[in-house]
Structures are given as structure tokens and as C-alpha cells.
mmCIF file of C-alpha atoms in Angstrom:
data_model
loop_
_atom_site.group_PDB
_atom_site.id
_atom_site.type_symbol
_atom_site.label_atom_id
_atom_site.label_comp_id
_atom_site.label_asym_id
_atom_site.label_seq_id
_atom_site.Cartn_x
_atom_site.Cartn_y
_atom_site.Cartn_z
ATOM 1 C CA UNK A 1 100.279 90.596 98.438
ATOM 2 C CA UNK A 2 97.539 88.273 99.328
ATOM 3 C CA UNK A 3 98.240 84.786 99.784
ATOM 4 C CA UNK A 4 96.541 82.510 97.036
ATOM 5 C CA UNK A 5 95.437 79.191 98.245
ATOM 6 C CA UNK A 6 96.026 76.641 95.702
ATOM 7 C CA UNK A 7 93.205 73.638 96.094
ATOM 8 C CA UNK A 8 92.676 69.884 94.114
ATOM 9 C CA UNK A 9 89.446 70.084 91.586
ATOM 10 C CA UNK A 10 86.811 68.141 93.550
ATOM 11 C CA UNK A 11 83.960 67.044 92.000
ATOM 12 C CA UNK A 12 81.592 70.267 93.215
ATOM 13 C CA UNK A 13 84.001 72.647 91.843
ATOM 14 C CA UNK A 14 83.503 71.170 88.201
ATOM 15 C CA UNK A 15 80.699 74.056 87.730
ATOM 16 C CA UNK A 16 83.254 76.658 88.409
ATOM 17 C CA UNK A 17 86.003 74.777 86.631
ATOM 18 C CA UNK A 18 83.608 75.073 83.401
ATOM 19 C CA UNK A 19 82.594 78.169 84.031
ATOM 20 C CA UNK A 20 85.585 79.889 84.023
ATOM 21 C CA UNK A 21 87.358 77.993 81.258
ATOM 22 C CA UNK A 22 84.470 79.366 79.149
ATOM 23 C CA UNK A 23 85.294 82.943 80.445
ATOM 24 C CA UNK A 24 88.914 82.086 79.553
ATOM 25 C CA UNK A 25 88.182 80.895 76.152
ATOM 26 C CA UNK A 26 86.308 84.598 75.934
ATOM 27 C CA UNK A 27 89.365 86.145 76.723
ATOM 28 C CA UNK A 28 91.230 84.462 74.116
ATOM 29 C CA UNK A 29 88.421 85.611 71.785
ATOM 30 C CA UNK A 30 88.227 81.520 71.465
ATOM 31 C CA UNK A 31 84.665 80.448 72.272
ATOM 32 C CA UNK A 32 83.800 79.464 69.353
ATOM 33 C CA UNK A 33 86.730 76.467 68.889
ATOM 34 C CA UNK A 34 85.649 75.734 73.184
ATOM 35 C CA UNK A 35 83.837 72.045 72.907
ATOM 36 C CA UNK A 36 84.924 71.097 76.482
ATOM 37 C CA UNK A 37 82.135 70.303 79.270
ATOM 38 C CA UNK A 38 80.957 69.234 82.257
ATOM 39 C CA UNK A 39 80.828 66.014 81.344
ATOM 40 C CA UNK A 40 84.159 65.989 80.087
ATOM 41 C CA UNK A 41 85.660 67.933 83.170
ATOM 42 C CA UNK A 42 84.183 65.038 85.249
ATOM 43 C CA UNK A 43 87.201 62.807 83.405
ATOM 44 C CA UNK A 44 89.794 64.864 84.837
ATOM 45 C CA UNK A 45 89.117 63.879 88.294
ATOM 46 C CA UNK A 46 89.367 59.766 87.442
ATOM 47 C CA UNK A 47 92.715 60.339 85.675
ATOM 48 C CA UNK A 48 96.296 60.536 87.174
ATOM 49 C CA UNK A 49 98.279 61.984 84.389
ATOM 50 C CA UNK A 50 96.072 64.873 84.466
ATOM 51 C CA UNK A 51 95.893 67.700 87.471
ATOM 52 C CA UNK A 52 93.625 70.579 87.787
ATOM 53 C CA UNK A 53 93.523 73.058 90.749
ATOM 54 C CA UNK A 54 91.332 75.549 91.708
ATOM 55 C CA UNK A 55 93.200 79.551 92.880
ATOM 56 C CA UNK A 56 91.462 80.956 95.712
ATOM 57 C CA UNK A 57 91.402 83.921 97.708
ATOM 58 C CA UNK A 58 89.827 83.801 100.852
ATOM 59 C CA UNK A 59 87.536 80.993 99.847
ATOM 60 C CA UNK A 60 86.664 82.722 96.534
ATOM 61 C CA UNK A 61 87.206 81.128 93.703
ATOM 62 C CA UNK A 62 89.629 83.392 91.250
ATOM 63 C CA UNK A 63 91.104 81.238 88.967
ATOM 64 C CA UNK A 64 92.324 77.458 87.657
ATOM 65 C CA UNK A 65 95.369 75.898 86.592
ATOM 66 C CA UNK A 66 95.421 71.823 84.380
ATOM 67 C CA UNK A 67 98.681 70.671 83.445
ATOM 68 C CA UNK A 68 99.847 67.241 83.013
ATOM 69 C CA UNK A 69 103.068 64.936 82.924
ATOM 70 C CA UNK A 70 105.342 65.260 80.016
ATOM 71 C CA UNK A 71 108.472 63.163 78.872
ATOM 72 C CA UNK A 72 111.738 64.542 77.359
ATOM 73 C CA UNK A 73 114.033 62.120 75.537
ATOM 74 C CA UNK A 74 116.677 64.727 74.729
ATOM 75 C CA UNK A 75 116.747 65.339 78.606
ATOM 76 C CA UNK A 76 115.650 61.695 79.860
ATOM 77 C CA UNK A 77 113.518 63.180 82.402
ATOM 78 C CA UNK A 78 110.054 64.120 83.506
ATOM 79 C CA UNK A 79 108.410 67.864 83.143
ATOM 80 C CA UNK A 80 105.450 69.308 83.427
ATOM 81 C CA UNK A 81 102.764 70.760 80.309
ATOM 82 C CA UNK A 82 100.745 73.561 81.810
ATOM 83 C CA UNK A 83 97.804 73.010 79.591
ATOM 84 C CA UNK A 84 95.819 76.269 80.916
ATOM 85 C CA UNK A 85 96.541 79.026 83.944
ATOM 86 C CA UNK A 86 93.565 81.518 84.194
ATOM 87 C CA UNK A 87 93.358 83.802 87.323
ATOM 88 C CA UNK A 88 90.123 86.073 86.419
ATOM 89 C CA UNK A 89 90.594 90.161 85.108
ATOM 90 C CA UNK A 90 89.769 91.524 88.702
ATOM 91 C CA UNK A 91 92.597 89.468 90.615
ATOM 92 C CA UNK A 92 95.020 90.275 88.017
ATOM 93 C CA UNK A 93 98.571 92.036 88.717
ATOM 94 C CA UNK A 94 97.989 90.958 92.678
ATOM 95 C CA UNK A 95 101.032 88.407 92.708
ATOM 96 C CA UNK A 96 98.707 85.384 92.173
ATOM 97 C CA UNK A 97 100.174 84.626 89.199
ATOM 98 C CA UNK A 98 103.942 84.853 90.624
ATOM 99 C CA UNK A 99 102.576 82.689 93.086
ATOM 100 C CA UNK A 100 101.291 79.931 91.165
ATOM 101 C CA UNK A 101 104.383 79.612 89.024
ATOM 102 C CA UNK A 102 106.200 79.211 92.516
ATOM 103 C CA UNK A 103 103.948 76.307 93.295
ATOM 104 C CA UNK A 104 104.923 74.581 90.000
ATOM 105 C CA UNK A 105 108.738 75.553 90.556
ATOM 106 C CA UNK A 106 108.555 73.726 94.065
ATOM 107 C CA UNK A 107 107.186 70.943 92.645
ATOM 108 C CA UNK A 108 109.084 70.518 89.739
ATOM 109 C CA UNK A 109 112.330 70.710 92.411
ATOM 110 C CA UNK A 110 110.289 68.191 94.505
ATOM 111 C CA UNK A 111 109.864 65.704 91.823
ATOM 112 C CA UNK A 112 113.068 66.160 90.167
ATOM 113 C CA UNK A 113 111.195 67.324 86.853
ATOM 114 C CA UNK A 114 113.246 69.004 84.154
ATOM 115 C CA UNK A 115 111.542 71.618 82.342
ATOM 116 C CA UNK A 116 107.598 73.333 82.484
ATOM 117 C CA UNK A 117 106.506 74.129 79.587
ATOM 118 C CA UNK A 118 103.195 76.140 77.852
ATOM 119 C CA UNK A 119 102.286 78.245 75.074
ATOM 120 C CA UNK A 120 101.051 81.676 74.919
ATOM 121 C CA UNK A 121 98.638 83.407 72.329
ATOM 122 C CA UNK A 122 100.640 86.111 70.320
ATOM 123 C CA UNK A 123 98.299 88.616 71.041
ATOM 124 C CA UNK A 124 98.411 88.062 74.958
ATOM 125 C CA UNK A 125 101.097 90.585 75.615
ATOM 126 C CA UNK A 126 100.283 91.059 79.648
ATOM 127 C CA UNK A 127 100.528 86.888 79.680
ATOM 128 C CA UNK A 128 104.077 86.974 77.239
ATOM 129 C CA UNK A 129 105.563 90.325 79.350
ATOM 130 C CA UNK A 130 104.710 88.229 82.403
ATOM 131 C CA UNK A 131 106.377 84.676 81.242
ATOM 132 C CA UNK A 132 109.343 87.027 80.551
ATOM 133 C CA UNK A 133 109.537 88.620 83.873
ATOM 134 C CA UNK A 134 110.334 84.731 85.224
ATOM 135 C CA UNK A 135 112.889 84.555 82.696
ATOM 136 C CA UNK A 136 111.028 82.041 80.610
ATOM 137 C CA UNK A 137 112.840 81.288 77.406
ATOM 138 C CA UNK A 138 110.701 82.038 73.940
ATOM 139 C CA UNK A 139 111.004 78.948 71.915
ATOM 140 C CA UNK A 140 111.347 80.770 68.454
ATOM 141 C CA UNK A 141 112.731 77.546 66.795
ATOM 142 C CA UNK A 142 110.045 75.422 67.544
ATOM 143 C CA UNK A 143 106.512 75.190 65.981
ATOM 144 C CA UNK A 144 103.814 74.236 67.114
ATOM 145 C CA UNK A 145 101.581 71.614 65.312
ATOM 146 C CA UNK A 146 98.211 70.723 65.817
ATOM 147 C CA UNK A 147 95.607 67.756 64.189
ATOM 148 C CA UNK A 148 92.473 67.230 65.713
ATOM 149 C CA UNK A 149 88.336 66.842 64.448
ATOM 150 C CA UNK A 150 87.895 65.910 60.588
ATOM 151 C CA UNK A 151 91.868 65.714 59.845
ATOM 152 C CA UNK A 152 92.606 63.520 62.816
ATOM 153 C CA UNK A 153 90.110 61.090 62.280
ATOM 154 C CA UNK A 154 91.439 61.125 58.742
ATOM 155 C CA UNK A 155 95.242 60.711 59.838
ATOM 156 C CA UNK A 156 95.027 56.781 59.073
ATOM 157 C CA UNK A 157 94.286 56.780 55.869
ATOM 158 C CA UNK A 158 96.754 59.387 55.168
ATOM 159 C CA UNK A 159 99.854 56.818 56.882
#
């Protein structure tokens, strides 16, 4: 197994970063719902809640991982929401993901965080087999619930 070096965004990776969340959002047959950009990547690197890295293998870039601080109040403790991991079809089944979920288990020990948490598409079968292999646990009795664009701005005059 190769060893995956696991870098900070910088601001001259934000090309890549936005290049390959758009080949993500392909991959999740999502493009059309994408609306992120450069412009909106360059945020990530002037705020602290949020952390995006960079997967590389021998200087190539082969992937990306965002996720951000979370809060429990059932568990009065810290976690961690990863928001997207994305390692790119060719460096698949190489350990690389195995060995990005290691970084976020050391880390989570580190700073005494409770849980990590993420979703997965249904349809992603290699990504839910995967999660399963680490014994993650499948949340069936939660839902998740989304408002954003036309009903979010709305929200106020609903309340």
C-alpha cells in the first residue's frame, strides 16, 4: 500500500480543490445542484471551523477531504462532520481511503472528539460497503433534512 500524504488546502491548490469537487459532483450524477466556486473555495482558507485537505501520492494530487467542527448535546462533546471525502476512480481500492479515515480517527483521539459523522448517497454502494468495513453504524432512525435557495430565504415568514 502506498502511503497517502495528507496536506492543508493552500491557496494554489484552490484550482484543484474545484476541479475535483466538480468531478465528484459528476460522480454523484450531481452537477447540476453543484453552485460552489473558486471564489467561494477561497472562504475556506480564512475560516477556522472549516478544514479542507488535499490526498496526495507522490506529489500528485488524488483526492480532497472538508469537514468541520460539530457539537453534540446528548454527548456534551465535540465531533467532527466530514462534509466531502473524494479520492479520484484511478486511486481507488489502494488503501487511501483506509488511510484517511485513520487520520480522522487519530485526531478525533487527539482532540478528545466524540463521534465523526457523514452521509452517503444510497446508490454509492462501493462508498456504503466501505463505511461498513470500519464498522460505521447506519443511522436508520435518523433523517436527514435539508432547506436551502427559495425555501430558506422564505423560512422567516413561515416562523
Amino acid at each position: 500500500m502506498s502511503k497517502l500524504k495528507i496536506t492543508h488546502l493552500k491557496q494554489e491548490d484552490l484550482d484543484i480543490l474545484e476541479a475535483m469537487i466538480i468531478e465528484f459532483a459528476k460522480y454523484e450524477n450531481m452537477l447540476n445542484d453543484l453552485k460552489c466556486t473558486k471564489e467561494k473555495l477561497q472562504q475556506i482558507l480564512n475560516n477556522e471551523h472549516i478544514c479542507a485537505f488535499l490526498l496526495k501520492e507522490d506529489e500528485k494530487t488524488i483526492g480532497y477531504m472538508i469537514y468541520f467542527y460539530t457539537f453534540s448535546s446528548f454527548l456534551g462533546s465535540r465531533g467532527i462532520y466530514l462534509e466531502d471525502i473524494y479520492i479520484r476512480e484511478n486511486f481507488r481500492k489502494k488503501g487511501y481511503g483506509r488511510q484517511v479515515f485513520k487520520f480522522l480517527g487519530e485526531l478525533c483521539k487527539k482532540e478528545k472528539l466524540a463521534r465523526l459523522d457523514w452521509v452517503c448517497l444510497n446508490e454509492n454502494i462501493l462508498g456504503i460497503n466501505f463505511y461498513e468495513s470500519l464498522k460505521a453504524e447506519h443511522l436508520k432512525q435518523w433523517r436527514n433534512y435539508r432547506l436551502s435557495g427559495k425555501n430558506l430565504a422564505k423560512l422567516c415568514d413561515l416562523c
